[in-house]
PDB file of C-alpha atoms in Angstrom:
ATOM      1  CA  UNK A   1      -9.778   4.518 -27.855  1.00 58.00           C
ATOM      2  CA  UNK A   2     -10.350   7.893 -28.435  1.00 64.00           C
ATOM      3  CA  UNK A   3      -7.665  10.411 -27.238  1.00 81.00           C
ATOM      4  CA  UNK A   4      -7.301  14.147 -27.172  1.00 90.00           C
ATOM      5  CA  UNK A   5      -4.487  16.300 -27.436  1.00 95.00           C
ATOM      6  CA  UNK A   6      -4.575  19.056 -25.166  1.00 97.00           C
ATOM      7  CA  UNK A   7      -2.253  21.948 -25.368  1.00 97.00           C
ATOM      8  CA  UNK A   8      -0.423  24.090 -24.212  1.00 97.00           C
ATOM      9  CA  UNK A   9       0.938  21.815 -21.608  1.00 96.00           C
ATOM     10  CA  UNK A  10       1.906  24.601 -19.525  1.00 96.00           C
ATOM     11  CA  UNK A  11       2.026  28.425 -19.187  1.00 96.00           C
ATOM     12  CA  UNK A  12       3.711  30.800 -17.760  1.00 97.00           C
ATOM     13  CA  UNK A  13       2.387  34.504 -18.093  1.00 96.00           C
ATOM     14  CA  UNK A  14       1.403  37.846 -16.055  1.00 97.00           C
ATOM     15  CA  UNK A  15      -0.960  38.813 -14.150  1.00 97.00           C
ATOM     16  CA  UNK A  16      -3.505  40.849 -16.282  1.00 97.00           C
ATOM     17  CA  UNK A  17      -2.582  39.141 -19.902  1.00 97.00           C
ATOM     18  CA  UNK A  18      -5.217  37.115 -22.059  1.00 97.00           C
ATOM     19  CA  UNK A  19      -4.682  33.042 -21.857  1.00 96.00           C
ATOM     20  CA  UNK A  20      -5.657  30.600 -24.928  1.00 97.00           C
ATOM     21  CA  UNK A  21      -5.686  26.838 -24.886  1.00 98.00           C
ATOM     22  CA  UNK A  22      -7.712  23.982 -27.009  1.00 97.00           C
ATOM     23  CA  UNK A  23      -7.890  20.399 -27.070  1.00 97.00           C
ATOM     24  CA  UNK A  24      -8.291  18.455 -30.624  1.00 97.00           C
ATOM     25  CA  UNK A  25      -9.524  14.727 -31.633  1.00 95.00           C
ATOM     26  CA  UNK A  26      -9.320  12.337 -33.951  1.00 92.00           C
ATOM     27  CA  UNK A  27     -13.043  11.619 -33.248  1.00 91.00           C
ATOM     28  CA  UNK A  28     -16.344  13.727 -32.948  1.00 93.00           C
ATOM     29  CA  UNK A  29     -17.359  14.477 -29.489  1.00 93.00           C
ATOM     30  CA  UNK A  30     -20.968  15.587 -28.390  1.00 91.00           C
ATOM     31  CA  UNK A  31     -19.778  17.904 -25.138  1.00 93.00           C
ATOM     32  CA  UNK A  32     -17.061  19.395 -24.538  1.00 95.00           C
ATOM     33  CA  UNK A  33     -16.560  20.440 -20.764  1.00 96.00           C
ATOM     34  CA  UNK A  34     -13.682  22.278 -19.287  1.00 97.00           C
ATOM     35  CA  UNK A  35     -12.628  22.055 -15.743  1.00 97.00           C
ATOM     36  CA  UNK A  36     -10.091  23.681 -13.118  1.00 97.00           C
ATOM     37  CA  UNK A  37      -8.671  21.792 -10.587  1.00 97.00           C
ATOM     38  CA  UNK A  38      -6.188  23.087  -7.792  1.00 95.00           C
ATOM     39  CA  UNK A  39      -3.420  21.102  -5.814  1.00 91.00           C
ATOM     40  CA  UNK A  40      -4.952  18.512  -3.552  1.00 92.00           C
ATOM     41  CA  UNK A  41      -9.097  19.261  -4.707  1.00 95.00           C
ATOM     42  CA  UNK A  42     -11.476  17.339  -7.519  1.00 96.00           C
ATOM     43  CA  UNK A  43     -12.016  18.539 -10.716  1.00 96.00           C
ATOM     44  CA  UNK A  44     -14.779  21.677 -10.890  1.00 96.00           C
ATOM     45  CA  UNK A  45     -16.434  22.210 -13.932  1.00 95.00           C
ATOM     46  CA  UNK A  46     -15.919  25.892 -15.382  1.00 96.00           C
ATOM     47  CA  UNK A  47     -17.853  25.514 -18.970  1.00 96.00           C
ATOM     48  CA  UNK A  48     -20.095  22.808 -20.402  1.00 94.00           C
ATOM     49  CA  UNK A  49     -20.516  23.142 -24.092  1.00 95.00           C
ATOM     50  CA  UNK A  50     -23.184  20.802 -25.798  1.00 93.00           C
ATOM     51  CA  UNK A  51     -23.581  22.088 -29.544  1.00 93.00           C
ATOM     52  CA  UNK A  52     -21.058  22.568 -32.449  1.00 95.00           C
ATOM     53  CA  UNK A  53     -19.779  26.430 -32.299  1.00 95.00           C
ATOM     54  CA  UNK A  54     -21.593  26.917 -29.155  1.00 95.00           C
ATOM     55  CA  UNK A  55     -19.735  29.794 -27.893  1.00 97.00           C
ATOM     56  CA  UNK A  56     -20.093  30.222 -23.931  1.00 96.00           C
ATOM     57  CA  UNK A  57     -19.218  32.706 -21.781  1.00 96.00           C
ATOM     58  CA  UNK A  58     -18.488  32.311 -17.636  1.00 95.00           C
ATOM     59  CA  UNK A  59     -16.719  35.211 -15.899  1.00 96.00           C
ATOM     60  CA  UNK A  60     -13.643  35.890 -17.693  1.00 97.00           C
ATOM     61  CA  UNK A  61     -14.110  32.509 -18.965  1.00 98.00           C
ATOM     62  CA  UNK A  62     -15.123  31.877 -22.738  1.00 98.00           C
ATOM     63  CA  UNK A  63     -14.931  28.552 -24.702  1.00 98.00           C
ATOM     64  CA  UNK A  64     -15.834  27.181 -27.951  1.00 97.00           C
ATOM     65  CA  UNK A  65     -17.215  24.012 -29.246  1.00 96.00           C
ATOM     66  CA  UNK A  66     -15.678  23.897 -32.422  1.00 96.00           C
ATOM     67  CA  UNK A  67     -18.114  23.285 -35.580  1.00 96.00           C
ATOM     68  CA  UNK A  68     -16.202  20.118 -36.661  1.00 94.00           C
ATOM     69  CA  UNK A  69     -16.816  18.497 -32.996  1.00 94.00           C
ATOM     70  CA  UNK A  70     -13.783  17.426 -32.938  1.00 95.00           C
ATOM     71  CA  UNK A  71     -12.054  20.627 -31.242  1.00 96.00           C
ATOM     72  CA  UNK A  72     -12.328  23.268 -28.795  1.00 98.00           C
ATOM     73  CA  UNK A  73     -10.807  26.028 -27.248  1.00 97.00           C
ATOM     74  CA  UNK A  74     -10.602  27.795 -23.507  1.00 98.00           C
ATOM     75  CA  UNK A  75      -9.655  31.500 -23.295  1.00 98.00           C
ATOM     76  CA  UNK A  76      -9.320  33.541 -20.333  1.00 98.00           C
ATOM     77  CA  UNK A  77      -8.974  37.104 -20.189  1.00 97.00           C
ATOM     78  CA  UNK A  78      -7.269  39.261 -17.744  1.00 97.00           C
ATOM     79  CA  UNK A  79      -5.637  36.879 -16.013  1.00 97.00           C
ATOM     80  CA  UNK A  80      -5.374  36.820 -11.939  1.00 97.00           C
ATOM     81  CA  UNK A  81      -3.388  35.287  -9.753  1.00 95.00           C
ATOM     82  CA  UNK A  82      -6.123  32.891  -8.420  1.00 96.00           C
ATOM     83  CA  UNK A  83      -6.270  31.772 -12.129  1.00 97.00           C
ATOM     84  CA  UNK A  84      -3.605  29.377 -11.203  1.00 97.00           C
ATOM     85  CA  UNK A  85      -4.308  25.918 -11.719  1.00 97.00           C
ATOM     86  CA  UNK A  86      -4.712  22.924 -13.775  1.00 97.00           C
ATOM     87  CA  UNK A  87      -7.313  23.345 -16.677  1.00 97.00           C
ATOM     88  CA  UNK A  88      -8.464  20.103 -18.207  1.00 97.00           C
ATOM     89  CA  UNK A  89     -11.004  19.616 -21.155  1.00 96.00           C
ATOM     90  CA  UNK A  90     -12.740  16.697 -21.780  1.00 95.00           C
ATOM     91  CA  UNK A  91     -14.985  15.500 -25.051  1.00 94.00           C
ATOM     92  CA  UNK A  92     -18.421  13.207 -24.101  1.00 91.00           C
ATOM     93  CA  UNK A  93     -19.537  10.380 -26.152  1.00 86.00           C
ATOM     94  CA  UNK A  94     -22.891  10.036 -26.079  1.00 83.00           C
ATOM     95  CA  UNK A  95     -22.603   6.330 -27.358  1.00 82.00           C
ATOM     96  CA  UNK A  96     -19.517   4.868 -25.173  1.00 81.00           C
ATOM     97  CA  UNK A  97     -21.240   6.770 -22.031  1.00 82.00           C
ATOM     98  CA  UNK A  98     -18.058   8.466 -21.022  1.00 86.00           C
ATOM     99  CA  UNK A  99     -16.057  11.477 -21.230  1.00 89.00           C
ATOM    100  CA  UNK A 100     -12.099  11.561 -22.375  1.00 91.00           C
ATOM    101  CA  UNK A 101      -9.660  13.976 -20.911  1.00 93.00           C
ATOM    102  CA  UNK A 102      -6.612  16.018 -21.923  1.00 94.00           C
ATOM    103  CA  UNK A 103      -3.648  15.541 -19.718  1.00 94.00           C
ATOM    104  CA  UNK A 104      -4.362  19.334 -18.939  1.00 95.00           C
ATOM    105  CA  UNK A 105      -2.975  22.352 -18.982  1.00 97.00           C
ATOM    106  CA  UNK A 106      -0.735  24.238 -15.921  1.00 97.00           C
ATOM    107  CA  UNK A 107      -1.100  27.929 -15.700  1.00 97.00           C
ATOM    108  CA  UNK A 108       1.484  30.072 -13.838  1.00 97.00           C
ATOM    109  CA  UNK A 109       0.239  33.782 -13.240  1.00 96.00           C
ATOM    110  CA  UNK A 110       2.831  36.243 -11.987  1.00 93.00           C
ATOM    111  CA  UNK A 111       1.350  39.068  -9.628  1.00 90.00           C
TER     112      UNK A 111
ATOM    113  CA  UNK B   1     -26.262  22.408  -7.529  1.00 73.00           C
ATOM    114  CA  UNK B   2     -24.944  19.958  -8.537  1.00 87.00           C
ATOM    115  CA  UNK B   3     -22.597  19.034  -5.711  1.00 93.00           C
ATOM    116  CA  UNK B   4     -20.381  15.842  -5.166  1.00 96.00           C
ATOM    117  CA  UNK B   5     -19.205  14.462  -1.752  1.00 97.00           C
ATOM    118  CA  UNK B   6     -16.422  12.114  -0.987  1.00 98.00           C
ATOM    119  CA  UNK B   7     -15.366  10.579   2.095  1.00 97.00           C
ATOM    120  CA  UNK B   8     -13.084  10.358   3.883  1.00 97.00           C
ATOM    121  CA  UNK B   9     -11.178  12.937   2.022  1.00 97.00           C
ATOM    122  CA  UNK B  10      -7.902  11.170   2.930  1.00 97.00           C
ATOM    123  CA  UNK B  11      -6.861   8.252   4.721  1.00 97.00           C
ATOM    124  CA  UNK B  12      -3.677   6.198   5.697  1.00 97.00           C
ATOM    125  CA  UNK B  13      -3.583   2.129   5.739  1.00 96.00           C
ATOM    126  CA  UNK B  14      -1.851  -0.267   6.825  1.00 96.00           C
ATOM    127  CA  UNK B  15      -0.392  -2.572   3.978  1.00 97.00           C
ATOM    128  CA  UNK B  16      -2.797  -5.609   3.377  1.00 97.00           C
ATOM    129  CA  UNK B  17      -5.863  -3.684   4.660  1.00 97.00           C
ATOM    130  CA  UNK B  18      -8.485  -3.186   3.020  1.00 97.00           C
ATOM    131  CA  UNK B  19     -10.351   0.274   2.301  1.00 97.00           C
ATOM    132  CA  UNK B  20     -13.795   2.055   1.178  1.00 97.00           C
ATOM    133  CA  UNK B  21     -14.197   5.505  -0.476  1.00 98.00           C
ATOM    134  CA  UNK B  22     -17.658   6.582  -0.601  1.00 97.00           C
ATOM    135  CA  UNK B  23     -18.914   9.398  -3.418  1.00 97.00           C
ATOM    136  CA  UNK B  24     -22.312  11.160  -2.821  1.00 96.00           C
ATOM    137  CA  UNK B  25     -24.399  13.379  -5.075  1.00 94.00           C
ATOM    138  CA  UNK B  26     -25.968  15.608  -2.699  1.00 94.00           C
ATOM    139  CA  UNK B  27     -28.137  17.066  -4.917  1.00 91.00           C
ATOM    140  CA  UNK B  28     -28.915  15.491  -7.740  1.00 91.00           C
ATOM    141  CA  UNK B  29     -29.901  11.576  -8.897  1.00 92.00           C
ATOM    142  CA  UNK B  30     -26.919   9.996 -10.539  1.00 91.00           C
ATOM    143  CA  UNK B  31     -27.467   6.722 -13.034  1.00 84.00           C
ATOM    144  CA  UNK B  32     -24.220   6.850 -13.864  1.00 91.00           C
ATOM    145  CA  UNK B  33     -21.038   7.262 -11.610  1.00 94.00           C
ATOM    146  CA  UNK B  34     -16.969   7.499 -12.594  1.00 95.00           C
ATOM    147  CA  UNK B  35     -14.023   6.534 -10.525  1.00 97.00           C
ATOM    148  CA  UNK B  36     -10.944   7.975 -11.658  1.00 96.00           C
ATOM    149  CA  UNK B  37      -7.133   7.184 -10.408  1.00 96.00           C
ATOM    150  CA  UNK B  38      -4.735  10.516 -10.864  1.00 95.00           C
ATOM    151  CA  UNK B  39      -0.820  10.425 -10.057  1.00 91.00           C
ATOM    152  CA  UNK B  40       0.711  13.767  -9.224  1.00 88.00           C
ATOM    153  CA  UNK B  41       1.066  16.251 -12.261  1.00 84.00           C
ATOM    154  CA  UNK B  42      -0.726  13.850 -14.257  1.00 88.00           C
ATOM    155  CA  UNK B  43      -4.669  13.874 -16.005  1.00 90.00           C
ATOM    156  CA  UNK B  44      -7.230  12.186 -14.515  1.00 93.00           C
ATOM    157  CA  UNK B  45      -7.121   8.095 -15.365  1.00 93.00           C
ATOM    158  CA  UNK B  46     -10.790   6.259 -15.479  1.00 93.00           C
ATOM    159  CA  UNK B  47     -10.765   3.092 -13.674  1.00 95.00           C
ATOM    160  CA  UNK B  48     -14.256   2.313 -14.159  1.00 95.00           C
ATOM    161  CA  UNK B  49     -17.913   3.219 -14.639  1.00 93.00           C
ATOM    162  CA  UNK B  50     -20.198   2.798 -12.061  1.00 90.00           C
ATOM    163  CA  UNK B  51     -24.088   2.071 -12.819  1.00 88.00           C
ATOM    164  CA  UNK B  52     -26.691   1.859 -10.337  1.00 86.00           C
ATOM    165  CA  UNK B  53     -28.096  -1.508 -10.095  1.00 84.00           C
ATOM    166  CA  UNK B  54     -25.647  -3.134 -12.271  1.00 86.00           C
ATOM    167  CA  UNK B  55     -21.882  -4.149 -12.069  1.00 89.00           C
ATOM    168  CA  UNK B  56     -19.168  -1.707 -12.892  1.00 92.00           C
ATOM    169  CA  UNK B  57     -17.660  -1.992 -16.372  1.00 93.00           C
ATOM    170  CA  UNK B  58     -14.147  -1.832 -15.599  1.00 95.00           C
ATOM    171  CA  UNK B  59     -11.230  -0.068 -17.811  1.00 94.00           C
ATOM    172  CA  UNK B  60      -8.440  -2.108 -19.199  1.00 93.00           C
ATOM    173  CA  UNK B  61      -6.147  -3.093 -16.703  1.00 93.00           C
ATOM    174  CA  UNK B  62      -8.201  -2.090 -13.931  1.00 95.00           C
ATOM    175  CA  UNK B  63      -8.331  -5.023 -11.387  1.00 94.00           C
ATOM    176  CA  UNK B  64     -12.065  -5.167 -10.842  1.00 92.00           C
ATOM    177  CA  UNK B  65     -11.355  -7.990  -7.672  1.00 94.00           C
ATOM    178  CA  UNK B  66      -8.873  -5.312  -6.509  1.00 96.00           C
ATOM    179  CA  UNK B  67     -11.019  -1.728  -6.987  1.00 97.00           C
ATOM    180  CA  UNK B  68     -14.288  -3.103  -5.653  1.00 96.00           C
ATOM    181  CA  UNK B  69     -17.434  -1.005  -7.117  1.00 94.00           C
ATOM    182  CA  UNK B  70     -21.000  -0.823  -5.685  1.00 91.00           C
ATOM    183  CA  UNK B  71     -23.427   1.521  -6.547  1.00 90.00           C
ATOM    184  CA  UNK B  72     -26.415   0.814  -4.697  1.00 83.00           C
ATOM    185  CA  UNK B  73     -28.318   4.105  -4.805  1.00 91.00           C
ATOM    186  CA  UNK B  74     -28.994   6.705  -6.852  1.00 91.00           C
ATOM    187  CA  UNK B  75     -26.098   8.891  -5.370  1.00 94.00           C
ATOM    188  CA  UNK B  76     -24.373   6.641  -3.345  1.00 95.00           C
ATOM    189  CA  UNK B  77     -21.115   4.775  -4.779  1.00 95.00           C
ATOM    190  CA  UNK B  78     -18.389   3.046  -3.046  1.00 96.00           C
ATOM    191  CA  UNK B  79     -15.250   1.748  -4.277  1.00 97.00           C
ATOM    192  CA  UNK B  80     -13.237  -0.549  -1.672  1.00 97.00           C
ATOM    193  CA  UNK B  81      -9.519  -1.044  -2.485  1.00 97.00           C
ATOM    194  CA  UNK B  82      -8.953  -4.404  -1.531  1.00 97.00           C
ATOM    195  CA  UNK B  83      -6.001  -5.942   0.235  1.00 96.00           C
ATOM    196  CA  UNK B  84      -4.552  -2.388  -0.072  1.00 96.00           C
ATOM    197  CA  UNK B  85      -0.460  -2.145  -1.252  1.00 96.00           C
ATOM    198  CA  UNK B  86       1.844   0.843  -1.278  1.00 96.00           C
ATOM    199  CA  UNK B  87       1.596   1.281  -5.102  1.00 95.00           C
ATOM    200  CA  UNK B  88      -2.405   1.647  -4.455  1.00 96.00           C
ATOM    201  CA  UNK B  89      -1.384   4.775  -2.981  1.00 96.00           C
ATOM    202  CA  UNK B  90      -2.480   7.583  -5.144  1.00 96.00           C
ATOM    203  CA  UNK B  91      -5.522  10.225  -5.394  1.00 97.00           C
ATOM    204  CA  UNK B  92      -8.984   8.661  -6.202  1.00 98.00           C
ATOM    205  CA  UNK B  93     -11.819  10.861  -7.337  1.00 98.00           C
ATOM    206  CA  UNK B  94     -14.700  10.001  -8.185  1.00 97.00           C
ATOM    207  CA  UNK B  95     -17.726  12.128 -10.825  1.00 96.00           C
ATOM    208  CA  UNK B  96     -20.898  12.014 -11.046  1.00 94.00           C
ATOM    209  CA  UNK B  97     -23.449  12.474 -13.866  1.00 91.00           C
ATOM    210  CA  UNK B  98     -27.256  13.613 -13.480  1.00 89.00           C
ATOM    211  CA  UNK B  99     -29.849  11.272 -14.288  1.00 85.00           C
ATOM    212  CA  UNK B 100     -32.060  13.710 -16.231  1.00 78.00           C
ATOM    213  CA  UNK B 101     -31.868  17.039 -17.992  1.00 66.00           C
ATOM    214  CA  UNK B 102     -29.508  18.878 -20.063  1.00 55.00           C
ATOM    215  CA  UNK B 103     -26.452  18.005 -18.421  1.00 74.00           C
ATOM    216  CA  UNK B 104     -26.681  14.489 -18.559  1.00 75.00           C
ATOM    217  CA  UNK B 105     -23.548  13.823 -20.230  1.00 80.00           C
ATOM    218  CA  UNK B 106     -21.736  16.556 -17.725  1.00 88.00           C
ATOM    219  CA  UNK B 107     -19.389  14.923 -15.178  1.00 91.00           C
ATOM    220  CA  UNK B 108     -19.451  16.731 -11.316  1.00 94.00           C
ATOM    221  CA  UNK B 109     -16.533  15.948  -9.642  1.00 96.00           C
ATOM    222  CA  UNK B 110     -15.875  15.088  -6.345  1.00 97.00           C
ATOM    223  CA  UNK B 111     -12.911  16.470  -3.908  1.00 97.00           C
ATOM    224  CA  UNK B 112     -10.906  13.405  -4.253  1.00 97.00           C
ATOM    225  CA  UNK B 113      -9.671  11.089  -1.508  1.00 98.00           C
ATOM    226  CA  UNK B 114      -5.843  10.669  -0.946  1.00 97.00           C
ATOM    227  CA  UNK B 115      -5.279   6.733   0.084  1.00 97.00           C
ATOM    228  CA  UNK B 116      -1.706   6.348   1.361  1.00 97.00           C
ATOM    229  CA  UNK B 117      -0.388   2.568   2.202  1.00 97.00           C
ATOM    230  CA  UNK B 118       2.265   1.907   4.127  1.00 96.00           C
TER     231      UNK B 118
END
């Protein structure tokens, strides 16, 4: 099946420095959604991204659909302490009627 | 919008038992439901895809007489873990996507539901 490669795997950084992560496939993907999830909660979705080099902006959020479909990327700027978490992405087929996910990315921010 | 309920959010069985999680979309009509299976420090595993009206179609692997899946409503899905065992014990979550609009092939996640067997 289709997979995705999702990296970093983990991060450690301070507070108030810019963060970059992306996820790449084999295989063309028509959304792209990124999600945070904490210890002990569900997934919650940060950015959905539904056309190739659809740039979106949430916050201090901003992610990419990359123009080959088979790629994106999640940066956040100015990092915060609550930043902390687990970020996932995930690429939709349209045809198999489900989404894939990266096996996510940790984020450490030092106050 | 666009909010997803679970319930109970945890619960604790005895061996042999059998359980239900329930996942609601509050807001919104949902065709199409997920049920996912996630260890700790690990991504989010699908064990199936829940359709209203139909049966589940069930990832490989995935007992589907062991996870049972009903999705009866539009935003009501249930998944029973049958005949419940310690390795069952783990953090189920469940998604949902909206029937209509843009974000049809967005998933809305749930809070999860910790099962623990003992």
């Amino acid at each position: 099946g289709q997979q995705l490669n999702q990296s970093p795997q983990s991060m450690f950084i301070q507070e108030g420095e810019d963060v970059s992560m992306n996820c790449t496939s084999s295989s063309i993907f028509n959304t792209w959604l990124w999600y945070k999830q904490e210890p002990g909660e569900g997934p919650v979705l940060l950015i959905a991204l539904y056309k190739a080099g659809e740039l979106t902006s949430n916050g201090r959020l901003t992610a990419q659909f990359g123009i080959t479909r088979k790629d994106s990327f999640l940066n956040i700027s100015a990092s915060i302490p609550s930043d902390v978490g687990i970020y996932f992405c995930a690429g939709h087929n349209t045809n198999a009627g489900k989404s894939t996910f990266g096996d996510g990315t940790t984020l450490t921010v030092k106050p | 919008g666009a909010v997803v309920s679970q319930h109970p959010s945890w619960v604790i069985c005895k061996s042999g038992t059998s359980v239900k999680i329930e996942c609601r979309s509050l807001d919104f009509q949902a065709t199409t439901m997920f049920w996912y299976r996630q260890f700790p420090k690990q991504s989010l595993m699908l064990m199936a895809t829940s359709n209203e009206g139909s049966k589940a179609t069930y990832e490989q692997g995935v007992e589907k007489d062991k996870f049972l899946i009903n999705h009866a409503s539009l935003t009501l899905s249930t998944l029973t873990v049958t005949s419940a065992h310690p390795e069952d014990s783990s953090f189920y979550i469940c998604s949902a996507s909206p029937t209509s609009g843009y974000s049809t092939d967005t998933q809305y996640f749930g809070p999860g539901t910790r099962l623990t067997v003992l």
